[in-house]
Amino acid sequence: MTEPIITFKNFSFKYDSQAFPTLQDINLTINRGEKILIAGPSGSGKSTIGRCINGLIPNIDTGTITGECLINGKNIKETDLFDLSFTTSTILQDTDSQFIGLTVGEDIAFALENDCRPQNKIRQTVHRWADKLEISDLLKQAPQSLSGGQKQTVALAGVLIDESPIMLFDEPLANLDPASGMKTMALIDQIQKELNATVIIIEHRLEEVLSQPIDRVVLVNDGKIIADKSPNDLLHQNKLEDIGVRSPLYLTALTKAGVDLDAIPDLTSIKALPDDEKIGQKLQKWADDASLTSKKEEKQPLLELKGVGHRYNHLQVNPLRDVTATINKGDFVSIVGQNGAGKTTLCRLICGFIPNEGKILFDDDDLSQYSIKQISEKIGYVMQDPNQMISQKMIFDEVALGLCLRGYSKDEIKDKVFKTLKICGLYPYRHWPISALSFGQKKRVTIAAILVLEPDVIILDEPTAGQDWKTYTEIMSFLKKLNEQGKTIMIITHDMYLMMEYTNRSLAFADGKLIADTEPIRLLTEKSLIKKASLKRTSLYDLAHKYNLRDPNYFVRAYVDSERTSQNA
Amino acid sequence: MHDQNQILGYQPGTSFIYQLNATTKLIFMLLVSAACMITYDTRFLLAICVFSIILFKEAQIKWSQISFIVKFIVAFMILNLIFVYLFQPTYGQEIYHSRSIIIHAGYFTLTIQEVFYLFNLLLKYICSIPIVLLFLLTTNPSQFAASLNKIGISYNISYAVALALRYIPDIQNSYWAISAAQQARGNELSKKAKLSQRIKGTLNIIMPLIFSSLERIDTISTAMQLRRFGSKKKRTWYVARSFKKEDYWVMGLSVLSILIVILLWQLNHGRFYNPFM
């Protein structure tokens, strides 16, 4: 029995603030109890589809609708937001800024409070759901103090109490470490089965979402639906990368090894791949043929951390402590670990933003004697949110700010800024206002503003969080270029692929301690480290394992190496 | 995140004051402050002063948490007192119908009466500021919203006030983060720089602060509406607490303070206590 719960019929939507329609002629039917993934690059319109399903369109985001969209039998044109909220529960991308209550319990209760239910009933319901999701002991804590995975669970509890038939997840993985991401996907699956709800997940990280069964994938690009298929059919079609959605790593590896994907009936998971020796042989041969480009470089210490730490207050459970490491000239370092493990704190310490318990040497020079301003000439820090950095209206002014404040002459400033803008690919936009830029471009402006001061080390806090693959590749290949030109780069990231493909060294943190300082590949293949640092083993390793390749680590290395060289080409 | 000890906002605690109902505290704050505003009776003000300082001690609030705001208020208070004096140096003698000169200086002749009047003004500040600060620092913003709603203010406004209170620490944190980033760009904001330069530099922090805050407000208001905030005329409160015995005592005390003020008005034949007659 299939019964449609969401139908888009020849549906188009144009935001009032935009010149062209964001969605064009969408036809989509979603049945009760289905689990759907809506994928596509940033700006493709996938979030706009979500905003129709939860009623933000047309109630909050005004615009022109043509065609029809029915949610649980109600036309969105004639339904107000509150009515629709009983039908659709939404979990927003950034759980941090969506928490309303001061405590977990209060946040979960929020919708019921608004329904004016009596307090004792609310408490009962909150406790019931908290028990179910195993967060009862968190009820009195502040949501902001939780780990990423717990936050996601609390946000989920806050909408589950409505028991609405549709659950909408807007990029649930964007702010999670890999281990929490996997847990969240499993939790969504479990809840869906129990409640028989219709689940819609908007994401561009295909591989992670497909770790749990999905009924259909709707692929959106340029405001149109370009595919609406079962995951297996979609993976066979092999069209993903054309529109900037990354296909699962193990499939790329199979293709590289010359395995014919069409001949494999089920591509949706490594488990489902056939136990075919021929595939194993092909993979093994490919790995054997690959020659690793090993670069032996001289190591020249640049930044030495000795017993570094910081405690925000006496209540902090796991403050950053006793970090000792040496960053060498030309290193490309990734800093990984669970939310709240101390990654950002470390970067702030290095930049002198907060006091340090230990010692930091830069070129054998103790940094504690310098002011923030002086340190910034050696070490530049790019914050996660570009909006927190940008203070000028025009691109040129923003990039020039640091130089102006340092009293450079006008000609020098112009010269340096133009040079930097060219490196960053922003030169054509130099006279533009910053407000006209996309998120990725803004990010580049903030990088340019740091780069122009010519620091030896650049530290970036999650430069690719929430970015689609295209922007991601853009930012990362740009950083890679800088690294090749001799800059030392340190990146905080949750993206395992980024860590593996771009960085040559990883510092992993857990509970305020440095637990590993090693090659990225080891972090993604060694079981104990994966668990401690809340990472996830790369599917390449699992693939190598499944086909009993001689040295899975070598296989992963060979793959990454081939990716790196193909990019350089 | 910055040092928690410098954050002006609610932090959970265990002392007696934290246990009180938010409505009680709100009524106490309103009535006692009103009492202090009305009367100029030095004896009453002194008593409340001592009382509120004791309360402050009791709440175990750290100086670092409030140092900034207190310094700000003290500066403002001194300015205020100076202006009161400058505009009408003879006000004291008019109120107290007597004139004992300390310093002869023409228009600015200073009398004991004027000093006494200014002293009373100062006391008023010292009475009400700790009480207001105490309220802000020991009241859970959600309970505050619930209590505002309980005394008849619409829940939309109540919630807005509570959210605003709650975001003070958040905004402080972003301010520090942005400020550090600006300093890294070369914007010297430490004491090394000239005042004019620091003011100009601070403007560079304000803009990103406003933009990032606006974005947060947008997100949170969407999140609230998606969970039906504002759908009904009334709402209930998860955190609302019923009154306990202590609450009635404290409310009784605050009503008592108003009664005393009325009584003093009768005794003094007006707002002023006059020791000079």
PDB file of N, CA, C and O in Angstrom, chain A residues 166-195:
ATOM      1  N   ILE A 166       6.069  13.395   9.259  1.00  0.00           N
ATOM      2  CA  ILE A 166       7.219  13.665   8.388  1.00  0.00           C
ATOM      3  C   ILE A 166       8.361  14.233   9.225  1.00  0.00           C
ATOM      4  O   ILE A 166       8.152  15.148  10.020  1.00  0.00           O
ATOM      5  N   MET A 167       9.564  13.700   9.028  1.00  0.00           N
ATOM      6  CA  MET A 167      10.731  14.281   9.690  1.00  0.00           C
ATOM      7  C   MET A 167      11.722  14.738   8.640  1.00  0.00           C
ATOM      8  O   MET A 167      12.108  13.984   7.758  1.00  0.00           O
ATOM      9  N   LEU A 168      12.118  15.988   8.779  1.00  0.00           N
ATOM     10  CA  LEU A 168      12.986  16.609   7.786  1.00  0.00           C
ATOM     11  C   LEU A 168      14.324  16.963   8.434  1.00  0.00           C
ATOM     12  O   LEU A 168      14.373  17.685   9.421  1.00  0.00           O
ATOM     13  N   PHE A 169      15.391  16.435   7.890  1.00  0.00           N
ATOM     14  CA  PHE A 169      16.730  16.716   8.421  1.00  0.00           C
ATOM     15  C   PHE A 169      17.510  17.546   7.426  1.00  0.00           C
ATOM     16  O   PHE A 169      17.761  17.108   6.308  1.00  0.00           O
ATOM     17  N   ASP A 170      17.897  18.754   7.847  1.00  0.00           N
ATOM     18  CA  ASP A 170      18.657  19.620   6.950  1.00  0.00           C
ATOM     19  C   ASP A 170      20.145  19.473   7.260  1.00  0.00           C
ATOM     20  O   ASP A 170      20.617  19.936   8.285  1.00  0.00           O
ATOM     21  N   GLU A 171      20.851  18.804   6.401  1.00  0.00           N
ATOM     22  CA  GLU A 171      22.283  18.549   6.557  1.00  0.00           C
ATOM     23  C   GLU A 171      22.661  18.134   7.985  1.00  0.00           C
ATOM     24  O   GLU A 171      23.417  18.822   8.663  1.00  0.00           O
ATOM     25  N   PRO A 172      22.156  16.991   8.419  1.00  0.00           N
ATOM     26  CA  PRO A 172      22.427  16.574   9.803  1.00  0.00           C
ATOM     27  C   PRO A 172      23.893  16.265  10.067  1.00  0.00           C
ATOM     28  O   PRO A 172      24.308  16.237  11.218  1.00  0.00           O
ATOM     29  N   LEU A 173      24.682  16.052   9.034  1.00  0.00           N
ATOM     30  CA  LEU A 173      26.061  15.629   9.264  1.00  0.00           C
ATOM     31  C   LEU A 173      27.060  16.773   9.249  1.00  0.00           C
ATOM     32  O   LEU A 173      28.218  16.594   9.600  1.00  0.00           O
ATOM     33  N   ALA A 174      26.592  17.960   8.849  1.00  0.00           N
ATOM     34  CA  ALA A 174      27.528  19.051   8.577  1.00  0.00           C
ATOM     35  C   ALA A 174      28.445  19.393   9.747  1.00  0.00           C
ATOM     36  O   ALA A 174      29.609  19.679   9.555  1.00  0.00           O
ATOM     37  N   ASN A 175      27.924  19.349  10.967  1.00  0.00           N
ATOM     38  CA  ASN A 175      28.750  19.782  12.091  1.00  0.00           C
ATOM     39  C   ASN A 175      29.193  18.643  13.004  1.00  0.00           C
ATOM     40  O   ASN A 175      29.537  18.865  14.148  1.00  0.00           O
ATOM     41  N   LEU A 176      29.138  17.430  12.478  1.00  0.00           N
ATOM     42  CA  LEU A 176      29.448  16.297  13.348  1.00  0.00           C
ATOM     43  C   LEU A 176      30.772  15.646  13.008  1.00  0.00           C
ATOM     44  O   LEU A 176      31.178  15.597  11.857  1.00  0.00           O
ATOM     45  N   ASP A 177      31.425  15.121  14.055  1.00  0.00           N
ATOM     46  CA  ASP A 177      32.599  14.312  13.763  1.00  0.00           C
ATOM     47  C   ASP A 177      32.110  12.996  13.157  1.00  0.00           C
ATOM     48  O   ASP A 177      30.949  12.620  13.320  1.00  0.00           O
ATOM     49  N   PRO A 178      32.981  12.283  12.440  1.00  0.00           N
ATOM     50  CA  PRO A 178      32.512  11.121  11.675  1.00  0.00           C
ATOM     51  C   PRO A 178      31.813  10.061  12.514  1.00  0.00           C
ATOM     52  O   PRO A 178      30.791   9.509  12.097  1.00  0.00           O
ATOM     53  N   ALA A 179      32.352   9.809  13.721  1.00  0.00           N
ATOM     54  CA  ALA A 179      31.735   8.762  14.542  1.00  0.00           C
ATOM     55  C   ALA A 179      30.318   9.174  14.946  1.00  0.00           C
ATOM     56  O   ALA A 179      29.383   8.372  14.856  1.00  0.00           O
ATOM     57  N   SER A 180      30.141  10.427  15.359  1.00  0.00           N
ATOM     58  CA  SER A 180      28.803  10.887  15.742  1.00  0.00           C
ATOM     59  C   SER A 180      27.871  10.899  14.538  1.00  0.00           C
ATOM     60  O   SER A 180      26.679  10.641  14.673  1.00  0.00           O
ATOM     61  N   GLY A 181      28.424  11.215  13.383  1.00  0.00           N
ATOM     62  CA  GLY A 181      27.620  11.206  12.161  1.00  0.00           C
ATOM     63  C   GLY A 181      27.026   9.830  11.902  1.00  0.00           C
ATOM     64  O   GLY A 181      25.835   9.692  11.602  1.00  0.00           O
ATOM     65  N   MET A 182      27.848   8.798  12.058  1.00  0.00           N
ATOM     66  CA  MET A 182      27.369   7.437  11.828  1.00  0.00           C
ATOM     67  C   MET A 182      26.293   7.082  12.845  1.00  0.00           C
ATOM     68  O   MET A 182      25.275   6.478  12.517  1.00  0.00           O
ATOM     69  N   LYS A 183      26.518   7.493  14.101  1.00  0.00           N
ATOM     70  CA  LYS A 183      25.542   7.205  15.139  1.00  0.00           C
ATOM     71  C   LYS A 183      24.214   7.889  14.845  1.00  0.00           C
ATOM     72  O   LYS A 183      23.142   7.304  15.013  1.00  0.00           O
ATOM     73  N   THR A 184      24.299   9.131  14.403  1.00  0.00           N
ATOM     74  CA  THR A 184      23.074   9.865  14.083  1.00  0.00           C
ATOM     75  C   THR A 184      22.299   9.180  12.972  1.00  0.00           C
ATOM     76  O   THR A 184      21.075   9.018  13.055  1.00  0.00           O
ATOM     77  N   MET A 185      23.003   8.739  11.938  1.00  0.00           N
ATOM     78  CA  MET A 185      22.315   8.072  10.836  1.00  0.00           C
ATOM     79  C   MET A 185      21.623   6.799  11.344  1.00  0.00           C
ATOM     80  O   MET A 185      20.501   6.491  10.937  1.00  0.00           O
ATOM     81  N   ALA A 186      22.301   6.083  12.232  1.00  0.00           N
ATOM     82  CA  ALA A 186      21.704   4.850  12.765  1.00  0.00           C
ATOM     83  C   ALA A 186      20.476   5.174  13.613  1.00  0.00           C
ATOM     84  O   ALA A 186      19.455   4.481  13.548  1.00  0.00           O
ATOM     85  N   LEU A 187      20.584   6.262  14.378  1.00  0.00           N
ATOM     86  CA  LEU A 187      19.468   6.669  15.232  1.00  0.00           C
ATOM     87  C   LEU A 187      18.257   7.071  14.389  1.00  0.00           C
ATOM     88  O   LEU A 187      17.116   6.678  14.675  1.00  0.00           O
ATOM     89  N   ILE A 188      18.508   7.814  13.328  1.00  0.00           N
ATOM     90  CA  ILE A 188      17.418   8.224  12.442  1.00  0.00           C
ATOM     91  C   ILE A 188      16.719   6.983  11.891  1.00  0.00           C
ATOM     92  O   ILE A 188      15.494   6.890  11.856  1.00  0.00           O
ATOM     93  N   ASP A 189      17.526   6.012  11.504  1.00  0.00           N
ATOM     94  CA  ASP A 189      16.970   4.790  10.935  1.00  0.00           C
ATOM     95  C   ASP A 189      16.101   4.051  11.948  1.00  0.00           C
ATOM     96  O   ASP A 189      14.985   3.613  11.636  1.00  0.00           O
ATOM     97  N   GLN A 190      16.616   3.973  13.167  1.00  0.00           N
ATOM     98  CA  GLN A 190      15.889   3.253  14.218  1.00  0.00           C
ATOM     99  C   GLN A 190      14.553   3.936  14.518  1.00  0.00           C
ATOM    100  O   GLN A 190      13.513   3.278  14.610  1.00  0.00           O
ATOM    101  N   ILE A 191      14.586   5.260  14.653  1.00  0.00           N
ATOM    102  CA  ILE A 191      13.377   6.022  14.951  1.00  0.00           C
ATOM    103  C   ILE A 191      12.359   5.859  13.822  1.00  0.00           C
ATOM    104  O   ILE A 191      11.162   5.662  14.045  1.00  0.00           O
ATOM    105  N   GLN A 192      12.871   5.914  12.609  1.00  0.00           N
ATOM    106  CA  GLN A 192      11.947   5.822  11.483  1.00  0.00           C
ATOM    107  C   GLN A 192      11.217   4.491  11.487  1.00  0.00           C
ATOM    108  O   GLN A 192      10.016   4.420  11.251  1.00  0.00           O
ATOM    109  N   LYS A 193      11.962   3.446  11.790  1.00  0.00           N
ATOM    110  CA  LYS A 193      11.340   2.116  11.798  1.00  0.00           C
ATOM    111  C   LYS A 193      10.300   2.025  12.898  1.00  0.00           C
ATOM    112  O   LYS A 193       9.228   1.460  12.703  1.00  0.00           O
ATOM    113  N   GLU A 194      10.614   2.586  14.046  1.00  0.00           N
ATOM    114  CA  GLU A 194       9.691   2.493  15.157  1.00  0.00           C
ATOM    115  C   GLU A 194       8.405   3.264  14.924  1.00  0.00           C
ATOM    116  O   GLU A 194       7.323   2.820  15.261  1.00  0.00           O
ATOM    117  N   LEU A 195       8.559   4.470  14.369  1.00  0.00           N
ATOM    118  CA  LEU A 195       7.396   5.338  14.231  1.00  0.00           C
ATOM    119  C   LEU A 195       6.737   5.217  12.865  1.00  0.00           C
ATOM    120  O   LEU A 195       5.697   5.800  12.622  1.00  0.00           O
TER     121      LEU A 195
END
